mmCIF file with all atom_site columns, N, CA and C in Angstrom:
data_model
loop_
_atom_site.group_PDB
_atom_site.id
_atom_site.type_symbol
_atom_site.label_atom_id
_atom_site.label_alt_id
_atom_site.label_comp_id
_atom_site.label_asym_id
_atom_site.label_entity_id
_atom_site.label_seq_id
_atom_site.pdbx_PDB_ins_code
_atom_site.Cartn_x
_atom_site.Cartn_y
_atom_site.Cartn_z
_atom_site.occupancy
_atom_site.B_iso_or_equiv
_atom_site.pdbx_formal_charge
_atom_site.auth_seq_id
_atom_site.auth_comp_id
_atom_site.auth_asym_id
_atom_site.auth_atom_id
_atom_site.pdbx_PDB_model_num
ATOM 1   N N  . UNK K 1 1  ? 113.811 85.952  100.779 1.00 90.00 ? 2  UNK K N  1
ATOM 2   C CA . UNK K 1 1  ? 112.607 86.386  100.086 1.00 90.00 ? 2  UNK K CA 1
ATOM 3   C C  . UNK K 1 1  ? 111.580 85.246  100.145 1.00 90.00 ? 2  UNK K C  1
ATOM 4   N N  . UNK K 1 2  ? 110.353 85.551  100.570 1.00 93.00 ? 3  UNK K N  1
ATOM 5   C CA . UNK K 1 2  ? 109.348 84.490  100.650 1.00 93.00 ? 3  UNK K CA 1
ATOM 6   C C  . UNK K 1 2  ? 108.891 84.047  99.265  1.00 93.00 ? 3  UNK K C  1
ATOM 7   N N  . UNK K 1 3  ? 108.515 82.775  99.173  1.00 94.00 ? 4  UNK K N  1
ATOM 8   C CA . UNK K 1 3  ? 108.055 82.240  97.893  1.00 94.00 ? 4  UNK K CA 1
ATOM 9   C C  . UNK K 1 3  ? 106.599 82.625  97.676  1.00 94.00 ? 4  UNK K C  1
ATOM 10  N N  . UNK K 1 4  ? 106.272 82.982  96.435  1.00 95.00 ? 5  UNK K N  1
ATOM 11  C CA . UNK K 1 4  ? 104.899 83.360  96.121  1.00 95.00 ? 5  UNK K CA 1
ATOM 12  C C  . UNK K 1 4  ? 103.999 82.134  96.107  1.00 95.00 ? 5  UNK K C  1
ATOM 13  N N  . UNK K 1 5  ? 102.780 82.303  96.594  1.00 95.00 ? 6  UNK K N  1
ATOM 14  C CA . UNK K 1 5  ? 101.767 81.252  96.545  1.00 95.00 ? 6  UNK K CA 1
ATOM 15  C C  . UNK K 1 5  ? 100.563 81.828  95.810  1.00 95.00 ? 6  UNK K C  1
ATOM 16  N N  . UNK K 1 6  ? 100.134 81.138  94.756  1.00 95.00 ? 7  UNK K N  1
ATOM 17  C CA . UNK K 1 6  ? 98.999  81.579  93.961  1.00 95.00 ? 7  UNK K CA 1
ATOM 18  C C  . UNK K 1 6  ? 97.908  80.517  93.997  1.00 95.00 ? 7  UNK K C  1
ATOM 19  N N  . UNK K 1 7  ? 96.674  80.947  93.754  1.00 96.00 ? 8  UNK K N  1
ATOM 20  C CA . UNK K 1 7  ? 95.547  80.016  93.717  1.00 96.00 ? 8  UNK K CA 1
ATOM 21  C C  . UNK K 1 7  ? 94.887  80.115  92.355  1.00 96.00 ? 8  UNK K C  1
ATOM 22  N N  . UNK K 1 8  ? 94.551  78.958  91.789  1.00 96.00 ? 9  UNK K N  1
ATOM 23  C CA . UNK K 1 8  ? 93.926  78.943  90.483  1.00 96.00 ? 9  UNK K CA 1
ATOM 24  C C  . UNK K 1 8  ? 93.197  77.646  90.224  1.00 96.00 ? 9  UNK K C  1
ATOM 25  N N  . UNK K 1 9  ? 92.703  77.521  88.992  1.00 96.00 ? 10 UNK K N  1
ATOM 26  C CA . UNK K 1 9  ? 91.922  76.352  88.608  1.00 96.00 ? 10 UNK K CA 1
ATOM 27  C C  . UNK K 1 9  ? 92.684  75.547  87.568  1.00 96.00 ? 10 UNK K C  1
ATOM 28  N N  . UNK K 1 10 ? 92.676  74.219  87.715  1.00 96.00 ? 11 UNK K N  1
ATOM 29  C CA . UNK K 1 10 ? 93.366  73.343  86.777  1.00 96.00 ? 11 UNK K CA 1
ATOM 30  C C  . UNK K 1 10 ? 92.597  73.317  85.459  1.00 96.00 ? 11 UNK K C  1
ATOM 31  N N  . UNK K 1 11 ? 93.300  73.638  84.347  1.00 97.00 ? 12 UNK K N  1
ATOM 32  C CA . UNK K 1 11 ? 92.659  73.632  83.032  1.00 97.00 ? 12 UNK K CA 1
ATOM 33  C C  . UNK K 1 11 ? 93.109  72.451  82.180  1.00 97.00 ? 12 UNK K C  1
ATOM 34  N N  . UNK K 1 12 ? 94.240  71.821  82.544  1.00 96.00 ? 13 UNK K N  1
ATOM 35  C CA . UNK K 1 12 ? 94.719  70.683  81.775  1.00 96.00 ? 13 UNK K CA 1
ATOM 36  C C  . UNK K 1 12 ? 95.545  69.776  82.673  1.00 96.00 ? 13 UNK K C  1
ATOM 37  N N  . UNK K 1 13 ? 95.337  68.449  82.517  1.00 94.00 ? 14 UNK K N  1
ATOM 38  C CA . UNK K 1 13 ? 96.145  67.475  83.254  1.00 94.00 ? 14 UNK K CA 1
ATOM 39  C C  . UNK K 1 13 ? 96.645  66.381  82.322  1.00 94.00 ? 14 UNK K C  1
ATOM 40  N N  . UNK K 1 14 ? 96.760  66.700  81.040  1.00 95.00 ? 15 UNK K N  1
ATOM 41  C CA . UNK K 1 14 ? 97.111  65.701  80.038  1.00 95.00 ? 15 UNK K CA 1
ATOM 42  C C  . UNK K 1 14 ? 98.571  65.253  80.119  1.00 95.00 ? 15 UNK K C  1
ATOM 43  N N  . UNK K 1 15 ? 99.460  66.134  80.579  1.00 94.00 ? 16 UNK K N  1
ATOM 44  C CA . UNK K 1 15 ? 100.880 65.780  80.642  1.00 94.00 ? 16 UNK K CA 1
ATOM 45  C C  . UNK K 1 15 ? 101.187 64.990  81.916  1.00 94.00 ? 16 UNK K C  1
ATOM 46  N N  . UNK K 1 16 ? 102.180 64.149  81.832  1.00 95.00 ? 17 UNK K N  1
ATOM 47  C CA . UNK K 1 16 ? 102.597 63.349  82.980  1.00 95.00 ? 17 UNK K CA 1
ATOM 48  C C  . UNK K 1 16 ? 103.262 64.245  84.028  1.00 95.00 ? 17 UNK K C  1
ATOM 49  N N  . UNK K 1 17 ? 102.785 64.172  85.257  1.00 95.00 ? 18 UNK K N  1
ATOM 50  C CA . UNK K 1 17 ? 103.313 64.915  86.396  1.00 95.00 ? 18 UNK K CA 1
ATOM 51  C C  . UNK K 1 17 ? 103.259 66.437  86.208  1.00 95.00 ? 18 UNK K C  1
ATOM 52  N N  . UNK K 1 18 ? 102.336 66.919  85.382  1.00 96.00 ? 19 UNK K N  1
ATOM 53  C CA . UNK K 1 18 ? 102.212 68.355  85.143  1.00 96.00 ? 19 UNK K CA 1
ATOM 54  C C  . UNK K 1 18 ? 100.745 68.735  85.045  1.00 96.00 ? 19 UNK K C  1
ATOM 55  N N  . UNK K 1 19 ? 100.393 69.865  85.644  1.00 97.00 ? 20 UNK K N  1
ATOM 56  C CA . UNK K 1 19 ? 99.056  70.426  85.461  1.00 97.00 ? 20 UNK K CA 1
ATOM 57  C C  . UNK K 1 19 ? 99.209  71.872  85.011  1.00 97.00 ? 20 UNK K C  1
ATOM 58  N N  . UNK K 1 20 ? 98.255  72.328  84.197  1.00 97.00 ? 21 UNK K N  1
ATOM 59  C CA . UNK K 1 20 ? 98.212  73.721  83.788  1.00 97.00 ? 21 UNK K CA 1
ATOM 60  C C  . UNK K 1 20 ? 97.181  74.416  84.652  1.00 97.00 ? 21 UNK K C  1
ATOM 61  N N  . UNK K 1 21 ? 97.604  75.502  85.316  1.00 97.00 ? 22 UNK K N  1
ATOM 62  C CA . UNK K 1 21 ? 96.746  76.203  86.264  1.00 97.00 ? 22 UNK K CA 1
ATOM 63  C C  . UNK K 1 21 ? 96.482  77.609  85.753  1.00 97.00 ? 22 UNK K C  1
ATOM 64  N N  . UNK K 1 22 ? 95.194  77.996  85.697  1.00 97.00 ? 23 UNK K N  1
ATOM 65  C CA . UNK K 1 22 ? 94.792  79.337  85.271  1.00 97.00 ? 23 UNK K CA 1
ATOM 66  C C  . UNK K 1 22 ? 94.602  80.187  86.521  1.00 97.00 ? 23 UNK K C  1
ATOM 67  N N  . UNK K 1 23 ? 95.421  81.238  86.651  1.00 97.00 ? 24 UNK K N  1
ATOM 68  C CA . UNK K 1 23 ? 95.374  82.113  87.825  1.00 97.00 ? 24 UNK K CA 1
ATOM 69  C C  . UNK K 1 23 ? 94.790  83.456  87.390  1.00 97.00 ? 24 UNK K C  1
ATOM 70  N N  . UNK K 1 24 ? 93.794  83.918  88.142  1.00 97.00 ? 25 UNK K N  1
ATOM 71  C CA . UNK K 1 24 ? 93.140  85.191  87.838  1.00 97.00 ? 25 UNK K CA 1
ATOM 72  C C  . UNK K 1 24 ? 93.618  86.250  88.816  1.00 97.00 ? 25 UNK K C  1
ATOM 73  N N  . UNK K 1 25 ? 93.918  87.416  88.283  1.00 95.00 ? 26 UNK K N  1
ATOM 74  C CA . UNK K 1 25 ? 94.414  88.536  89.085  1.00 95.00 ? 26 UNK K CA 1
ATOM 75  C C  . UNK K 1 25 ? 93.476  89.711  88.869  1.00 95.00 ? 26 UNK K C  1
ATOM 76  N N  . UNK K 1 26 ? 93.030  90.350  89.934  1.00 97.00 ? 27 UNK K N  1
ATOM 77  C CA . UNK K 1 26 ? 92.144  91.519  89.832  1.00 97.00 ? 27 UNK K CA 1
ATOM 78  C C  . UNK K 1 26 ? 92.884  92.751  90.318  1.00 97.00 ? 27 UNK K C  1
ATOM 79  N N  . UNK K 1 27 ? 92.750  93.837  89.573  1.00 97.00 ? 28 UNK K N  1
ATOM 80  C CA . UNK K 1 27 ? 93.382  95.081  89.977  1.00 97.00 ? 28 UNK K CA 1
ATOM 81  C C  . UNK K 1 27 ? 92.569  96.247  89.434  1.00 97.00 ? 28 UNK K C  1
ATOM 82  N N  . UNK K 1 28 ? 92.770  97.415  90.012  1.00 97.00 ? 29 UNK K N  1
ATOM 83  C CA . UNK K 1 28 ? 92.067  98.618  89.577  1.00 97.00 ? 29 UNK K CA 1
ATOM 84  C C  . UNK K 1 28 ? 92.874  99.290  88.472  1.00 97.00 ? 29 UNK K C  1
ATOM 85  N N  . UNK K 1 29 ? 92.191  99.597  87.364  1.00 96.00 ? 30 UNK K N  1
ATOM 86  C CA . UNK K 1 29 ? 92.849  100.256 86.247  1.00 96.00 ? 30 UNK K CA 1
ATOM 87  C C  . UNK K 1 29 ? 93.292  101.654 86.683  1.00 96.00 ? 30 UNK K C  1
ATOM 88  N N  . UNK K 1 30 ? 94.546  102.043 86.365  1.00 96.00 ? 31 UNK K N  1
ATOM 89  C CA . UNK K 1 30 ? 95.048  103.320 86.871  1.00 96.00 ? 31 UNK K CA 1
ATOM 90  C C  . UNK K 1 30 ? 94.301  104.557 86.361  1.00 96.00 ? 31 UNK K C  1
ATOM 91  N N  . UNK K 1 31 ? 93.753  104.502 85.153  1.00 97.00 ? 32 UNK K N  1
ATOM 92  C CA . UNK K 1 31 ? 93.065  105.663 84.595  1.00 97.00 ? 32 UNK K CA 1
ATOM 93  C C  . UNK K 1 31 ? 91.554  105.524 84.734  1.00 97.00 ? 32 UNK K C  1
ATOM 94  N N  . UNK K 1 32 ? 91.018  104.378 84.345  1.00 96.00 ? 33 UNK K N  1
ATOM 95  C CA . UNK K 1 32 ? 89.571  104.184 84.339  1.00 96.00 ? 33 UNK K CA 1
ATOM 96  C C  . UNK K 1 32 ? 88.981  103.886 85.718  1.00 96.00 ? 33 UNK K C  1
ATOM 97  N N  . UNK K 1 33 ? 89.826  103.504 86.676  1.00 96.00 ? 34 UNK K N  1
ATOM 98  C CA . UNK K 1 33 ? 89.388  103.174 88.042  1.00 96.00 ? 34 UNK K CA 1
ATOM 99  C C  . UNK K 1 33 ? 88.376  102.037 88.076  1.00 96.00 ? 34 UNK K C  1
ATOM 100 N N  . UNK K 1 34 ? 88.438  101.179 87.075  1.00 97.00 ? 35 UNK K N  1
ATOM 101 C CA . UNK K 1 34 ? 87.539  100.032 86.990  1.00 97.00 ? 35 UNK K CA 1
ATOM 102 C C  . UNK K 1 34 ? 88.318  98.776  87.356  1.00 97.00 ? 35 UNK K C  1
ATOM 103 N N  . UNK K 1 35 ? 87.664  97.836  88.016  1.00 97.00 ? 36 UNK K N  1
ATOM 104 C CA . UNK K 1 35 ? 88.318  96.582  88.355  1.00 97.00 ? 36 UNK K CA 1
ATOM 105 C C  . UNK K 1 35 ? 88.494  95.745  87.093  1.00 97.00 ? 36 UNK K C  1
ATOM 106 N N  . UNK K 1 36 ? 89.732  95.331  86.835  1.00 97.00 ? 37 UNK K N  1
ATOM 107 C CA . UNK K 1 36 ? 90.074  94.578  85.632  1.00 97.00 ? 37 UNK K CA 1
ATOM 108 C C  . UNK K 1 36 ? 90.499  93.179  86.043  1.00 97.00 ? 37 UNK K C  1
ATOM 109 N N  . UNK K 1 37 ? 90.015  92.185  85.294  1.00 97.00 ? 38 UNK K N  1
ATOM 110 C CA . UNK K 1 37 ? 90.421  90.801  85.527  1.00 97.00 ? 38 UNK K CA 1
ATOM 111 C C  . UNK K 1 37 ? 91.470  90.418  84.502  1.00 97.00 ? 38 UNK K C  1
ATOM 112 N N  . UNK K 1 38 ? 92.611  89.924  84.994  1.00 97.00 ? 39 UNK K N  1
ATOM 113 C CA . UNK K 1 38 ? 93.690  89.487  84.121  1.00 97.00 ? 39 UNK K CA 1
ATOM 114 C C  . UNK K 1 38 ? 94.018  88.042  84.476  1.00 97.00 ? 39 UNK K C  1
ATOM 115 N N  . UNK K 1 39 ? 94.186  87.188  83.466  1.00 97.00 ? 40 UNK K N  1
ATOM 116 C CA . UNK K 1 39 ? 94.471  85.780  83.726  1.00 97.00 ? 40 UNK K CA 1
ATOM 117 C C  . UNK K 1 39 ? 95.816  85.392  83.133  1.00 97.00 ? 40 UNK K C  1
ATOM 118 N N  . UNK K 1 40 ? 96.440  84.405  83.753  1.00 97.00 ? 41 UNK K N  1
ATOM 119 C CA . UNK K 1 40 ? 97.705  83.886  83.271  1.00 97.00 ? 41 UNK K CA 1
ATOM 120 C C  . UNK K 1 40 ? 97.762  82.397  83.578  1.00 97.00 ? 41 UNK K C  1
ATOM 121 N N  . UNK K 1 41 ? 98.372  81.632  82.674  1.00 97.00 ? 42 UNK K N  1
ATOM 122 C CA . UNK K 1 41 ? 98.500  80.193  82.861  1.00 97.00 ? 42 UNK K CA 1
ATOM 123 C C  . UNK K 1 41 ? 99.897  79.851  83.354  1.00 97.00 ? 42 UNK K C  1
ATOM 124 N N  . UNK K 1 42 ? 99.954  78.972  84.348  1.00 97.00 ? 43 UNK K N  1
ATOM 125 C CA . UNK K 1 42 ? 101.223 78.475  84.861  1.00 97.00 ? 43 UNK K CA 1
ATOM 126 C C  . UNK K 1 42 ? 101.222 76.957  84.739  1.00 97.00 ? 43 UNK K C  1
ATOM 127 N N  . UNK K 1 43 ? 102.388 76.398  84.446  1.00 97.00 ? 44 UNK K N  1
ATOM 128 C CA . UNK K 1 43 ? 102.532 74.936  84.435  1.00 97.00 ? 44 UNK K CA 1
ATOM 129 C C  . UNK K 1 43 ? 103.180 74.549  85.747  1.00 97.00 ? 44 UNK K C  1
ATOM 130 N N  . UNK K 1 44 ? 102.525 73.647  86.483  1.00 97.00 ? 45 UNK K N  1
ATOM 131 C CA . UNK K 1 44 ? 102.986 73.282  87.819  1.00 97.00 ? 45 UNK K CA 1
ATOM 132 C C  . UNK K 1 44 ? 103.262 71.789  87.897  1.00 97.00 ? 45 UNK K C  1
ATOM 133 N N  . UNK K 1 45 ? 104.201 71.440  88.768  1.00 96.00 ? 46 UNK K N  1
ATOM 134 C CA . UNK K 1 45 ? 104.614 70.053  88.967  1.00 96.00 ? 46 UNK K CA 1
ATOM 135 C C  . UNK K 1 45 ? 103.625 69.349  89.887  1.00 96.00 ? 46 UNK K C  1
ATOM 136 N N  . UNK K 1 46 ? 103.083 68.226  89.422  1.00 94.00 ? 47 UNK K N  1
ATOM 137 C CA . UNK K 1 46 ? 102.141 67.409  90.198  1.00 94.00 ? 47 UNK K CA 1
ATOM 138 C C  . UNK K 1 46 ? 102.664 65.977  90.190  1.00 94.00 ? 47 UNK K C  1
ATOM 139 N N  . UNK K 1 47 ? 103.566 65.625  91.127  1.00 93.00 ? 48 UNK K N  1
ATOM 140 C CA . UNK K 1 47 ? 104.270 64.334  91.039  1.00 93.00 ? 48 UNK K CA 1
ATOM 141 C C  . UNK K 1 47 ? 103.366 63.109  91.127  1.00 93.00 ? 48 UNK K C  1
ATOM 142 N N  . UNK K 1 48 ? 102.219 63.209  91.787  1.00 92.00 ? 49 UNK K N  1
ATOM 143 C CA . UNK K 1 48 ? 101.352 62.042  91.972  1.00 92.00 ? 49 UNK K CA 1
ATOM 144 C C  . UNK K 1 48 ? 100.184 61.997  90.988  1.00 92.00 ? 49 UNK K C  1
ATOM 145 N N  . UNK K 1 49 ? 100.093 62.971  90.086  1.00 93.00 ? 50 UNK K N  1
ATOM 146 C CA . UNK K 1 49 ? 98.986  63.054  89.124  1.00 93.00 ? 50 UNK K CA 1
ATOM 147 C C  . UNK K 1 49 ? 97.626  62.985  89.824  1.00 93.00 ? 50 UNK K C  1
ATOM 148 N N  . UNK K 1 50 ? 97.495  63.680  90.954  1.00 93.00 ? 51 UNK K N  1
ATOM 149 C CA . UNK K 1 50 ? 96.268  63.565  91.735  1.00 93.00 ? 51 UNK K CA 1
ATOM 150 C C  . UNK K 1 50 ? 95.246  64.648  91.443  1.00 93.00 ? 51 UNK K C  1
ATOM 151 N N  . UNK K 1 51 ? 95.615  65.715  90.728  1.00 94.00 ? 52 UNK K N  1
ATOM 152 C CA . UNK K 1 51 ? 94.682  66.803  90.452  1.00 94.00 ? 52 UNK K CA 1
ATOM 153 C C  . UNK K 1 51 ? 94.107  66.672  89.054  1.00 94.00 ? 52 UNK K C  1
ATOM 154 N N  . UNK K 1 52 ? 92.808  66.914  88.932  1.00 94.00 ? 53 UNK K N  1
ATOM 155 C CA . UNK K 1 52 ? 92.095  66.776  87.663  1.00 94.00 ? 53 UNK K CA 1
ATOM 156 C C  . UNK K 1 52 ? 91.564  68.129  87.212  1.00 94.00 ? 53 UNK K C  1
ATOM 157 N N  . UNK K 1 53 ? 91.066  68.189  85.981  1.00 96.00 ? 54 UNK K N  1
ATOM 158 C CA . UNK K 1 53 ? 90.533  69.424  85.412  1.00 96.00 ? 54 UNK K CA 1
ATOM 159 C C  . UNK K 1 53 ? 89.368  69.919  86.263  1.00 96.00 ? 54 UNK K C  1
ATOM 160 N N  . UNK K 1 54 ? 89.396  71.208  86.585  1.00 95.00 ? 55 UNK K N  1
ATOM 161 C CA . UNK K 1 54 ? 88.328  71.801  87.383  1.00 95.00 ? 55 UNK K CA 1
ATOM 162 C C  . UNK K 1 54 ? 88.664  71.948  88.853  1.00 95.00 ? 55 UNK K C  1
ATOM 163 N N  . UNK K 1 55 ? 89.724  71.289  89.321  1.00 93.00 ? 56 UNK K N  1
ATOM 164 C CA . UNK K 1 55 ? 90.109  71.401  90.731  1.00 93.00 ? 56 UNK K CA 1
ATOM 165 C C  . UNK K 1 55 ? 90.704  72.779  91.010  1.00 93.00 ? 56 UNK K C  1
ATOM 166 N N  . UNK K 1 56 ? 90.436  73.308  92.194  1.00 95.00 ? 57 UNK K N  1
ATOM 167 C CA . UNK K 1 56 ? 91.070  74.543  92.641  1.00 95.00 ? 57 UNK K CA 1
ATOM 168 C C  . UNK K 1 56 ? 92.292  74.162  93.460  1.00 95.00 ? 57 UNK K C  1
ATOM 169 N N  . UNK K 1 57 ? 93.456  74.684  93.049  1.00 95.00 ? 58 UNK K N  1
ATOM 170 C CA . UNK K 1 57 ? 94.714  74.313  93.691  1.00 95.00 ? 58 UNK K CA 1
ATOM 171 C C  . UNK K 1 57 ? 95.510  75.558  94.055  1.00 95.00 ? 58 UNK K C  1
ATOM 172 N N  . UNK K 1 58 ? 96.473  75.371  94.960  1.00 96.00 ? 59 UNK K N  1
ATOM 173 C CA . UNK K 1 58 ? 97.418  76.418  95.296  1.00 96.00 ? 59 UNK K CA 1
ATOM 174 C C  . UNK K 1 58 ? 98.786  75.977  94.789  1.00 96.00 ? 59 UNK K C  1
ATOM 175 N N  . UNK K 1 59 ? 99.521  76.911  94.170  1.00 96.00 ? 60 UNK K N  1
ATOM 176 C CA . UNK K 1 59 ? 100.851 76.588  93.641  1.00 96.00 ? 60 UNK K CA 1
ATOM 177 C C  . UNK K 1 59 ? 101.876 77.498  94.305  1.00 96.00 ? 60 UNK K C  1
ATOM 178 N N  . UNK K 1 60 ? 103.090 76.968  94.449  1.00 96.00 ? 61 UNK K N  1
ATOM 179 C CA . UNK K 1 60 ? 104.169 77.712  95.105  1.00 96.00 ? 61 UNK K CA 1
ATOM 180 C C  . UNK K 1 60 ? 105.391 77.716  94.195  1.00 96.00 ? 61 UNK K C  1
ATOM 181 N N  . UNK K 1 61 ? 106.141 78.798  94.245  1.00 96.00 ? 62 UNK K N  1
ATOM 182 C CA . UNK K 1 61 ? 107.363 78.913  93.450  1.00 96.00 ? 62 UNK K CA 1
ATOM 183 C C  . UNK K 1 61 ? 108.387 77.869  93.880  1.00 96.00 ? 62 UNK K C  1
ATOM 184 N N  . UNK K 1 62 ? 109.179 77.404  92.923  1.00 95.00 ? 63 UNK K N  1
ATOM 185 C CA . UNK K 1 62 ? 110.247 76.458  93.235  1.00 95.00 ? 63 UNK K CA 1
ATOM 186 C C  . UNK K 1 62 ? 111.366 76.633  92.215  1.00 95.00 ? 63 UNK K C  1
ATOM 187 N N  . UNK K 1 63 ? 112.423 75.896  92.399  1.00 96.00 ? 64 UNK K N  1
ATOM 188 C CA . UNK K 1 63 ? 113.520 75.910  91.440  1.00 96.00 ? 64 UNK K CA 1
ATOM 189 C C  . UNK K 1 63 ? 113.036 75.308  90.126  1.00 96.00 ? 64 UNK K C  1
ATOM 190 N N  . UNK K 1 64 ? 113.609 75.708  88.991  1.00 96.00 ? 65 UNK K N  1
ATOM 191 C CA . UNK K 1 64 ? 113.147 75.182  87.704  1.00 96.00 ? 65 UNK K CA 1
ATOM 192 C C  . UNK K 1 64 ? 113.221 73.655  87.642  1.00 96.00 ? 65 UNK K C  1
ATOM 193 N N  . UNK K 1 65 ? 112.093 73.055  87.231  1.00 95.00 ? 66 UNK K N  1
ATOM 194 C CA . UNK K 1 65 ? 112.015 71.598  87.100  1.00 95.00 ? 66 UNK K CA 1
ATOM 195 C C  . UNK K 1 65 ? 112.209 71.204  85.639  1.00 95.00 ? 66 UNK K C  1
ATOM 196 N N  . UNK K 1 66 ? 111.706 72.032  84.726  1.00 95.00 ? 67 UNK K N  1
ATOM 197 C CA . UNK K 1 66 ? 111.883 71.797  83.296  1.00 95.00 ? 67 UNK K CA 1
ATOM 198 C C  . UNK K 1 66 ? 111.900 73.149  82.599  1.00 95.00 ? 67 UNK K C  1
ATOM 199 N N  . UNK K 1 67 ? 111.813 73.136  81.280  1.00 95.00 ? 68 UNK K N  1
ATOM 200 C CA . UNK K 1 67 ? 111.853 74.378  80.511  1.00 95.00 ? 68 UNK K CA 1
ATOM 201 C C  . UNK K 1 67 ? 110.723 75.324  80.902  1.00 95.00 ? 68 UNK K C  1
ATOM 202 N N  . UNK K 1 68 ? 109.543 74.777  81.169  1.00 95.00 ? 69 UNK K N  1
ATOM 203 C CA . UNK K 1 68 ? 108.384 75.633  81.432  1.00 95.00 ? 69 UNK K CA 1
ATOM 204 C C  . UNK K 1 68 ? 107.847 75.541  82.862  1.00 95.00 ? 69 UNK K C  1
ATOM 205 N N  . UNK K 1 69 ? 108.356 74.621  83.666  1.00 96.00 ? 70 UNK K N  1
ATOM 206 C CA . UNK K 1 69 ? 107.824 74.433  85.018  1.00 96.00 ? 70 UNK K CA 1
ATOM 207 C C  . UNK K 1 69 ? 108.719 75.084  86.073  1.00 96.00 ? 70 UNK K C  1
ATOM 208 N N  . UNK K 1 70 ? 108.166 76.111  86.739  1.00 96.00 ? 71 UNK K N  1
ATOM 209 C CA . UNK K 1 70 ? 108.853 76.762  87.848  1.00 96.00 ? 71 UNK K CA 1
ATOM 210 C C  . UNK K 1 70 ? 107.953 76.836  89.079  1.00 96.00 ? 71 UNK K C  1
ATOM 211 N N  . UNK K 1 71 ? 106.863 76.082  89.066  1.00 97.00 ? 72 UNK K N  1
ATOM 212 C CA . UNK K 1 71 ? 105.902 76.056  90.156  1.00 97.00 ? 72 UNK K CA 1
ATOM 213 C C  . UNK K 1 71 ? 105.587 74.601  90.501  1.00 97.00 ? 72 UNK K C  1
ATOM 214 N N  . UNK K 1 72 ? 105.189 74.363  91.754  1.00 95.00 ? 73 UNK K N  1
ATOM 215 C CA . UNK K 1 72 ? 104.720 73.039  92.124  1.00 95.00 ? 73 UNK K CA 1
ATOM 216 C C  . UNK K 1 72 ? 103.429 73.169  92.912  1.00 95.00 ? 73 UNK K C  1
ATOM 217 N N  . UNK K 1 73 ? 102.577 72.154  92.789  1.00 96.00 ? 74 UNK K N  1
ATOM 218 C CA . UNK K 1 73 ? 101.278 72.177  93.454  1.00 96.00 ? 74 UNK K CA 1
ATOM 219 C C  . UNK K 1 73 ? 101.501 71.980  94.943  1.00 96.00 ? 74 UNK K C  1
ATOM 220 N N  . UNK K 1 74 ? 100.858 72.841  95.724  1.00 93.00 ? 75 UNK K N  1
ATOM 221 C CA . UNK K 1 74 ? 100.965 72.767  97.177  1.00 93.00 ? 75 UNK K CA 1
ATOM 222 C C  . UNK K 1 74 ? 99.884  71.844  97.692  1.00 93.00 ? 75 UNK K C  1
ATOM 223 N N  . UNK K 1 75 ? 100.307 70.755  98.343  1.00 84.00 ? 76 UNK K N  1
ATOM 224 C CA . UNK K 1 75 ? 99.358  69.788  98.900  1.00 84.00 ? 76 UNK K CA 1
ATOM 225 C C  . UNK K 1 75 ? 99.248  70.059  100.385 1.00 84.00 ? 76 UNK K C  1
ATOM 226 N N  . UNK K 1 76 ? 98.093  70.603  100.802 1.00 70.00 ? 77 UNK K N  1
ATOM 227 C CA . UNK K 1 76 ? 97.887  70.906  102.215 1.00 70.00 ? 77 UNK K CA 1
ATOM 228 C C  . UNK K 1 76 ? 97.389  69.681  102.948 1.00 70.00 ? 77 UNK K C  1
ATOM 229 N N  . UNK K 1 77 ? 97.764  69.546  104.212 1.00 47.00 ? 78 UNK K N  1
ATOM 230 C CA . UNK K 1 77 ? 97.356  68.401  105.013 1.00 47.00 ? 78 UNK K CA 1
ATOM 231 C C  . UNK K 1 77 ? 95.865  68.449  105.322 1.00 47.00 ? 78 UNK K C  1
ATOM 232 N N  . UNK K 1 78 ? 95.317  69.668  105.517 1.00 45.00 ? 79 UNK K N  1
ATOM 233 C CA . UNK K 1 78 ? 93.897  69.772  105.867 1.00 45.00 ? 79 UNK K CA 1
ATOM 234 C C  . UNK K 1 78 ? 92.988  69.753  104.654 1.00 45.00 ? 79 UNK K C  1
ATOM 235 N N  . UNK K 1 79 ? 93.520  69.939  103.462 1.00 46.00 ? 80 UNK K N  1
ATOM 236 C CA . UNK K 1 79 ? 92.685  69.980  102.255 1.00 46.00 ? 80 UNK K CA 1
ATOM 237 C C  . UNK K 1 79 ? 92.429  68.587  101.712 1.00 46.00 ? 80 UNK K C  1
#
């Protein structure tokens, strides 16, 4: 099974080696047929503390690192 990759914006970098990422999901409401925006926060592993508030990052699923961290920040070579 392929690992999910999500894109979002960093909302907090206060914790050591952790960033909080706000991911927005858009979908069409089944009854109203209107586009709905839904947001969710994920805590992702950032081992080098290189991402700051406001950065747009991509996160990928991984094995559990702590109680709340199941994602890690994807560092692309071209980015």
